[in-house]
Coordinates of C-alpha atoms in Angstrom, one line a residue:
X1 CA 0.0 0.0 0.0
X2 CA 1.2 3.5 -0.7
X3 CA 2.5 5.4 2.3
X4 CA 0.2 8.1 3.6
X5 CA 1.8 11.6 3.5
X6 CA 3.1 12.7 6.9
X7 CA 2.8 16.1 8.5
X8 CA 6.5 16.7 7.4
X9 CA 5.5 16.0 3.8
X10 CA 2.8 18.6 4.0
X11 CA 5.2 21.2 5.4
X12 CA 7.6 20.5 2.6
X13 CA 4.8 20.9 0.0
X14 CA 3.7 24.2 1.6
X15 CA 7.2 25.6 1.6
X16 CA 7.7 24.5 -2.0
X17 CA 4.5 26.3 -3.0
X18 CA 5.4 29.5 -1.1
X19 CA 8.9 29.6 -2.7
X20 CA 7.4 28.9 -6.2
X21 CA 4.9 31.7 -5.8
X22 CA 7.6 34.1 -4.5
X23 CA 9.8 33.2 -7.5
X24 CA 6.9 33.8 -9.9
X25 CA 6.3 37.2 -8.3
X26 CA 9.9 38.1 -8.6
X27 CA 10.0 37.2 -12.3
X28 CA 6.9 39.1 -12.9
X29 CA 8.3 42.2 -11.1
X30 CA 11.5 42.0 -13.1
X31 CA 9.7 41.7 -16.5
X32 CA 9.2 45.1 -18.0
X33 CA 5.6 46.2 -18.3
X34 CA 4.9 47.3 -21.9
X35 CA 2.5 50.3 -22.0
X36 CA 0.6 50.8 -25.3
X37 CA -0.2 54.4 -26.3
X38 CA -2.8 55.8 -28.7
X39 CA -1.7 57.8 -31.7
X40 CA -2.2 61.5 -31.2
X41 CA -3.8 63.8 -33.8
X42 CA -1.5 65.6 -36.1
X43 CA -1.2 69.3 -35.5
X44 CA -0.4 71.9 -38.2
X45 CA 1.1 75.4 -38.2
X46 CA -1.1 78.4 -38.5
X47 CA -0.5 80.8 -41.4
X48 CA 1.5 83.2 -39.2
X49 CA 4.2 80.7 -38.4
X50 CA 7.7 81.3 -39.9
X51 CA 8.9 78.7 -42.4
X52 CA 12.0 76.9 -41.4
X53 CA 14.3 77.5 -44.4
X54 CA 16.0 74.3 -45.7
X55 CA 14.2 72.2 -43.1
X56 CA 14.9 69.0 -45.1
X57 CA 18.6 69.8 -45.7
X58 CA 21.6 68.9 -43.6
X59 CA 24.5 71.0 -42.3
X60 CA 28.1 70.1 -43.0
X61 CA 28.3 67.8 -39.9
X62 CA 25.1 65.9 -40.8
X63 CA 22.8 67.7 -38.4
X64 CA 19.5 68.8 -39.8
X65 CA 19.0 72.5 -40.5
X66 CA 15.6 72.2 -38.8
X67 CA 17.2 70.8 -35.6
X68 CA 19.5 73.8 -35.5
X69 CA 17.1 76.6 -36.6
X70 CA 16.6 79.6 -34.3
X71 CA 13.1 79.8 -35.7
X72 CA 12.3 76.5 -34.0
X73 CA 11.1 76.3 -30.4
X74 CA 13.5 73.8 -28.7
X75 CA 12.1 71.8 -25.8
X76 CA 14.3 69.5 -23.7
X77 CA 12.8 66.7 -21.5
X78 CA 14.1 63.5 -19.9
X79 CA 12.6 60.2 -21.1
X80 CA 12.4 56.9 -19.3
X81 CA 10.0 54.0 -18.9
X82 CA 8.9 55.0 -15.4
X83 CA 7.7 58.5 -16.5
X84 CA 7.0 58.0 -20.2
X85 CA 3.2 58.2 -19.6
X86 CA 3.7 61.7 -18.2
X87 CA 6.1 62.6 -21.0
X88 CA 3.6 61.6 -23.6
X89 CA 0.9 63.7 -22.0
X90 CA 3.2 66.7 -21.8
X91 CA 4.2 66.4 -25.5
X92 CA 0.5 66.2 -26.5
X93 CA -0.4 69.3 -24.4
X94 CA 2.5 71.3 -25.9
X95 CA 1.5 70.5 -29.5
X96 CA -2.2 71.0 -28.9
X97 CA -1.8 74.5 -27.6
X98 CA 0.9 75.7 -29.9
X99 CA 0.3 78.0 -32.8
X100 CA 3.3 76.5 -34.6
X101 CA 3.5 72.9 -33.5
X102 CA 5.5 71.9 -36.6
X103 CA 8.2 74.3 -35.6
X104 CA 8.8 72.6 -32.2
X105 CA 11.8 70.3 -31.8
X106 CA 11.9 68.0 -28.9
X107 CA 15.3 67.0 -27.4
X108 CA 14.8 63.9 -25.2
X109 CA 17.5 62.8 -22.8
X110 CA 17.5 59.1 -21.9
X111 CA 19.8 57.1 -19.7
X112 CA 22.6 55.2 -21.6
X113 CA 21.2 52.0 -20.0
X114 CA 17.7 52.6 -21.2
X115 CA 16.2 50.8 -24.2
X116 CA 16.5 53.7 -26.7
X117 CA 14.9 51.7 -29.5
X118 CA 11.8 51.1 -27.4
X119 CA 11.6 54.8 -26.3
X120 CA 12.0 56.0 -29.9
X121 CA 9.4 53.6 -31.2
X122 CA 6.9 54.6 -28.5
X123 CA 7.3 58.3 -29.3
X124 CA 7.1 57.7 -33.1
X125 CA 4.0 55.5 -32.9
X126 CA 2.0 58.1 -31.0
X127 CA 3.6 61.2 -32.8
X128 CA 4.6 60.0 -36.3
X129 CA 5.3 63.6 -37.4
X130 CA 7.2 64.8 -34.3
X131 CA 10.5 66.5 -34.8
X132 CA 12.7 64.9 -32.1
X133 CA 16.1 63.6 -31.1
X134 CA 17.1 61.2 -28.3
X135 CA 20.4 61.8 -26.5
X136 CA 22.2 59.2 -24.4
X137 CA 23.1 60.3 -20.9
X138 CA 25.9 58.4 -19.1
X139 CA 24.6 57.9 -15.6
X140 CA 28.1 57.3 -14.3
X141 CA 29.1 60.9 -15.1
X142 CA 27.0 62.1 -12.2
X143 CA 26.3 59.0 -10.0
X144 CA 29.5 59.5 -8.0
X145 CA 28.3 63.0 -7.1
X146 CA 24.8 62.2 -6.0
X147 CA 24.0 62.3 -2.3
X148 CA 20.9 60.6 -0.7
X149 CA 18.0 63.0 -0.5
X150 CA 14.6 62.9 1.2
X151 CA 12.9 61.0 -1.6
X152 CA 14.5 58.1 -3.6
X153 CA 13.0 59.3 -6.9
X154 CA 15.1 62.5 -6.6
X155 CA 18.3 60.4 -6.5
X156 CA 17.9 59.1 -10.0
X157 CA 20.9 60.1 -12.1
X158 CA 18.5 61.2 -15.0
X159 CA 17.1 63.8 -12.6
X160 CA 20.4 65.6 -12.9
X161 CA 20.5 65.5 -16.7
X162 CA 19.2 69.1 -16.8
X163 CA 22.7 70.2 -15.6
X164 CA 24.3 68.6 -18.7
X165 CA 22.1 69.9 -21.5
X166 CA 24.7 72.2 -22.8
X167 CA 27.1 69.3 -23.3
X168 CA 24.5 66.8 -24.6
X169 CA 22.7 69.0 -27.2
X170 CA 24.4 70.1 -30.4
X171 CA 26.3 73.4 -30.2
X172 CA 24.0 74.8 -32.8
X173 CA 21.1 74.8 -30.3
X174 CA 21.4 78.1 -28.5
X175 CA 18.3 78.3 -26.4
X176 CA 16.2 75.6 -24.8
X177 CA 13.0 75.3 -22.8
X178 CA 13.5 72.6 -20.2
X179 CA 10.4 70.9 -18.9
X180 CA 9.8 68.1 -16.4
X181 CA 7.7 65.1 -17.4
X182 CA 4.9 65.6 -14.8
X183 CA 3.3 68.7 -16.3
X184 CA 0.9 69.8 -19.0
X185 CA 0.7 73.2 -20.9
X186 CA -2.6 75.0 -21.5
X187 CA -0.9 77.9 -23.4
X188 CA 1.4 78.4 -26.4
X189 CA 4.9 77.4 -25.5
X190 CA 6.3 79.9 -27.9
X191 CA 5.3 82.6 -25.4
X192 CA 7.5 81.0 -22.7
X193 CA 10.4 80.4 -25.2
X194 CA 10.4 84.1 -26.2
X195 CA 11.3 85.2 -22.6
X196 CA 14.0 87.9 -22.8
X197 CA 17.1 87.0 -20.8
X198 CA 18.7 90.4 -20.9
X199 CA 22.4 91.0 -21.4
X200 CA 23.8 88.5 -18.8
X201 CA 21.2 86.1 -17.4
X202 CA 21.7 82.4 -18.2
X203 CA 18.2 81.2 -17.3
X204 CA 14.6 82.3 -16.6
X205 CA 12.0 80.7 -14.4
X206 CA 9.1 81.7 -12.1
X207 CA 10.5 82.9 -8.8
X208 CA 8.8 82.4 -5.4
X209 CA 10.3 85.0 -3.1
X210 CA 7.7 84.4 -0.4
X211 CA 9.0 80.8 0.2
X212 CA 11.4 80.3 3.1
X213 CA 14.6 80.2 1.2
X214 CA 16.7 79.2 4.2
X215 CA 14.8 75.9 4.5
X216 CA 16.4 74.6 1.4
X217 CA 19.8 74.3 3.1
X218 CA 20.9 72.8 6.4
X219 CA 22.0 74.4 9.6
X220 CA 25.6 73.3 8.7
X221 CA 25.4 75.5 5.6
X222 CA 24.1 78.6 7.3
X223 CA 26.4 78.3 10.3
X224 CA 29.5 78.1 8.1
X225 CA 31.2 81.5 7.9
X226 CA 32.4 80.7 4.4
X227 CA 29.4 78.9 2.8
X228 CA 26.8 81.3 4.2
X229 CA 28.4 84.1 2.2
X230 CA 27.4 82.5 -1.0
X231 CA 24.3 84.7 -1.3
X232 CA 25.9 87.8 0.3
X233 CA 25.6 90.0 -2.8
X234 CA 22.3 88.5 -4.1
X235 CA 18.6 88.6 -3.3
X236 CA 18.0 84.9 -3.7
X237 CA 14.5 83.4 -4.2
X238 CA 13.3 79.9 -4.6
X239 CA 12.6 78.7 -8.2
X240 CA 11.5 75.3 -9.4
X241 CA 13.9 73.7 -11.9
X242 CA 11.1 71.8 -13.7
X243 CA 10.4 74.8 -15.9
X244 CA 13.3 76.8 -17.2
X245 CA 14.3 78.8 -20.2
X246 CA 18.1 78.4 -20.7
X247 CA 20.6 80.2 -22.8
X248 CA 22.9 77.3 -23.7
X249 CA 25.6 79.6 -25.2
X250 CA 26.0 81.5 -22.0
X251 CA 25.9 78.3 -20.0
X252 CA 28.7 76.9 -22.1
X253 CA 30.8 80.0 -21.8
X254 CA 30.3 80.2 -18.1
X255 CA 31.0 76.5 -17.6
X256 CA 28.0 76.3 -15.3
X257 CA 27.9 72.5 -15.3
X258 CA 31.3 72.5 -13.5
X259 CA 30.0 75.1 -11.0
X260 CA 27.0 72.8 -10.2
X261 CA 29.3 69.8 -9.8
X262 CA 31.5 71.7 -7.4
X263 CA 28.6 72.2 -5.1
X264 CA 27.7 68.6 -5.4
X265 CA 31.2 67.7 -4.4
X266 CA 31.0 69.9 -1.3
X267 CA 27.7 68.2 -0.5
X268 CA 29.4 64.8 -0.5
X269 CA 31.9 66.0 2.1
X270 CA 29.5 68.2 4.2
X271 CA 25.7 67.8 4.1
X272 CA 24.5 71.2 3.2
X273 CA 21.1 70.4 1.7
X274 CA 18.5 67.6 1.5
X275 CA 16.7 68.0 -1.8
X276 CA 18.3 66.3 -4.9
X277 CA 19.2 68.4 -7.9
X278 CA 17.4 71.6 -6.9
X279 CA 19.8 73.1 -4.3
X280 CA 22.9 73.2 -6.6
X281 CA 20.8 75.2 -9.1
X282 CA 19.8 77.6 -6.3
X283 CA 23.4 77.9 -5.1
X284 CA 24.6 78.9 -8.6
X285 CA 21.7 80.9 -10.0
X286 CA 19.3 82.1 -7.2
X287 CA 19.1 85.9 -7.3
X288 CA 20.6 86.1 -10.8
X289 CA 17.8 84.8 -13.0
X290 CA 15.1 86.5 -15.0
X291 CA 11.7 86.1 -13.3
X292 CA 8.9 84.6 -15.4
X293 CA 5.2 85.0 -14.6
X294 CA 4.0 82.4 -12.1
X295 CA 1.3 81.3 -14.6
X296 CA 4.1 79.3 -16.3
X297 CA 4.7 77.0 -13.4
X298 CA 1.7 76.2 -11.2
X299 CA 3.8 73.7 -9.3
X300 CA 3.3 71.5 -6.3
X301 CA 0.2 69.8 -7.5
X302 CA 1.7 66.5 -6.6
X303 CA 1.8 67.5 -2.9
X304 CA 4.9 67.4 -0.7
X305 CA 7.7 64.9 -0.9
X306 CA 6.3 62.7 1.8
X307 CA 2.6 62.2 1.5
X308 CA 1.7 63.7 -1.8
X309 CA -1.6 65.1 -0.6
X310 CA -4.0 67.0 -2.8
X311 CA -3.3 70.7 -3.4
X312 CA -5.2 73.6 -4.9
X313 CA -3.9 76.0 -7.6
X314 CA -2.1 79.1 -6.6
X315 CA -4.1 82.3 -7.2
X316 CA -3.9 83.8 -10.7
X317 CA -3.9 82.7 -14.3
X318 CA -2.6 79.4 -15.4
X319 CA -0.5 78.5 -18.5
X320 CA 1.2 75.4 -17.1
X321 CA 0.2 72.8 -14.5
X322 CA 3.0 71.0 -12.8
X323 CA 2.5 67.9 -10.5
X324 CA 5.8 68.3 -8.7
X325 CA 6.0 66.4 -5.5
X326 CA 5.3 62.8 -4.6
X327 CA 1.8 62.3 -6.1
X328 CA 1.6 61.8 -9.8
X329 CA -1.8 62.2 -11.6
X330 CA -1.5 58.9 -13.6
X331 CA -0.7 56.9 -10.4
X332 CA -3.6 58.4 -8.5
X333 CA -6.0 58.0 -11.4
X334 CA -5.1 54.3 -11.8
X335 CA -5.6 53.8 -8.0
X336 CA -9.0 55.4 -8.2
X337 CA -7.9 58.0 -5.7
X338 CA -7.5 61.1 -7.9
X339 CA -7.1 64.6 -6.6
X340 CA -9.6 67.1 -8.1
X341 CA -6.9 68.8 -10.3
X342 CA -5.9 65.4 -11.7
X343 CA -8.9 65.7 -14.0
X344 CA -7.1 68.5 -15.8
X345 CA -4.3 66.1 -16.7
X346 CA -6.5 63.2 -17.8
X347 CA -7.5 64.6 -21.2
X348 CA -3.9 64.4 -22.3
X349 CA -3.3 60.8 -21.2
X350 CA -2.6 58.7 -24.3
X351 CA -2.4 55.4 -22.5
X352 CA -4.3 52.7 -24.4
X353 CA -6.4 50.8 -21.9
X354 CA -7.3 47.1 -22.6
X355 CA -10.9 48.0 -22.9
X356 CA -10.5 51.1 -25.1
X357 CA -12.3 51.1 -28.4
X358 CA -11.1 52.8 -31.6
X359 CA -13.2 55.8 -32.4

C-alpha cells in the first residue's frame, strides 16, 4: 500500500508552494511592463508661423537644419520607462496648444542604460510627425556626485541630466525650454520660449520670493562663515527647476555644469542640503535669474515629498500645470484616488487601456 503523506511532507509541500509563488512574483516584477499608447492627432502650423528654411537639408556635420534653426522652439525633456506616460501627455499638451506645432523640436535625454529603441518607437508611434532627437546620458558621469535625498526618486541620475544639456545637445542649439515630465501646458509654449534673458542672465524661471529660502539648506550651511556668504551679494528666491528657459551659449561660456558639480562635491563632504538636484541650481543661480510670470509653473500639484496630498492651484492665471511632489496624476487615477486637479491632466493621457475602443 502507498504510504500516507506525513505532516512533514505537507510542510515540505507548503514551503515549495510558497517559494514557487515568490519566484513567480519576482520574475513578474523583473519583467518590463509594456504600455501601449494611442496615436495623437496631427497638429499643423497656422499661417502666421515662420517657415524653417532648408528644413529638409543637412548641415556640414550631418545635423538637420531644422534641428539647429533659431526659428524652431527647442524643448528638452528627460525620457524613461517610469515616467513615459507623463512625458507623452506633456508632449501632446504642448502640440495641442501651440500656434506653430510643426516648428517645435523635442530634445529627449535618456539614460545610456535605457532601451532607446523602445523609447524611440513609443514616441514615433504616437507622434509620427514629431521632430525629435534622443540623446544618451551616461549615468556614471553624475552618479559619483549624488547624495541621498529625502525621496529616492530625486536620486535618479537622470534627474540631474538638466545640468548637462549644454554638453548633450548640439552646439547649434542656442536656447532651450527645459520641462519636467509631470506637467501639461494649456498655453502656447512659444510665449515662454520668447522670454527675454537680458544681457547677462543664463536662465529664466518663475520665482517664489515668499518661500522660506533658508529651509532649502541645512544648519551646517548657514552656520558656516564661508558657505553662508554664497548669497551675500544677491537677493535669492526659490525657483522650481522643472520649468526653465536656458541660454545654452551663456551656459557653455560660463561652464555652469562645472559650478554645479563643485557644489555637489561639497555636499558629498559636508551635508548642506536635503533635496536632490534643486539646491545646486539655487546655489549657482538664485538671485541672478530672470523672473517669469507664475502662470508658467503652477507647481506643487503632486503634494509634498512625503505624503503627496492634494493641493489647490495658486491664485492667478494658469499656463502650465505641474505635478511636482510625490503624487503623480496617472498613479492616483489608476488607483481610483485622484485629486480634483488630476482631472485636468487626464484629457492628455494617451495610454491605451485594454478596454479602449477605436473611435
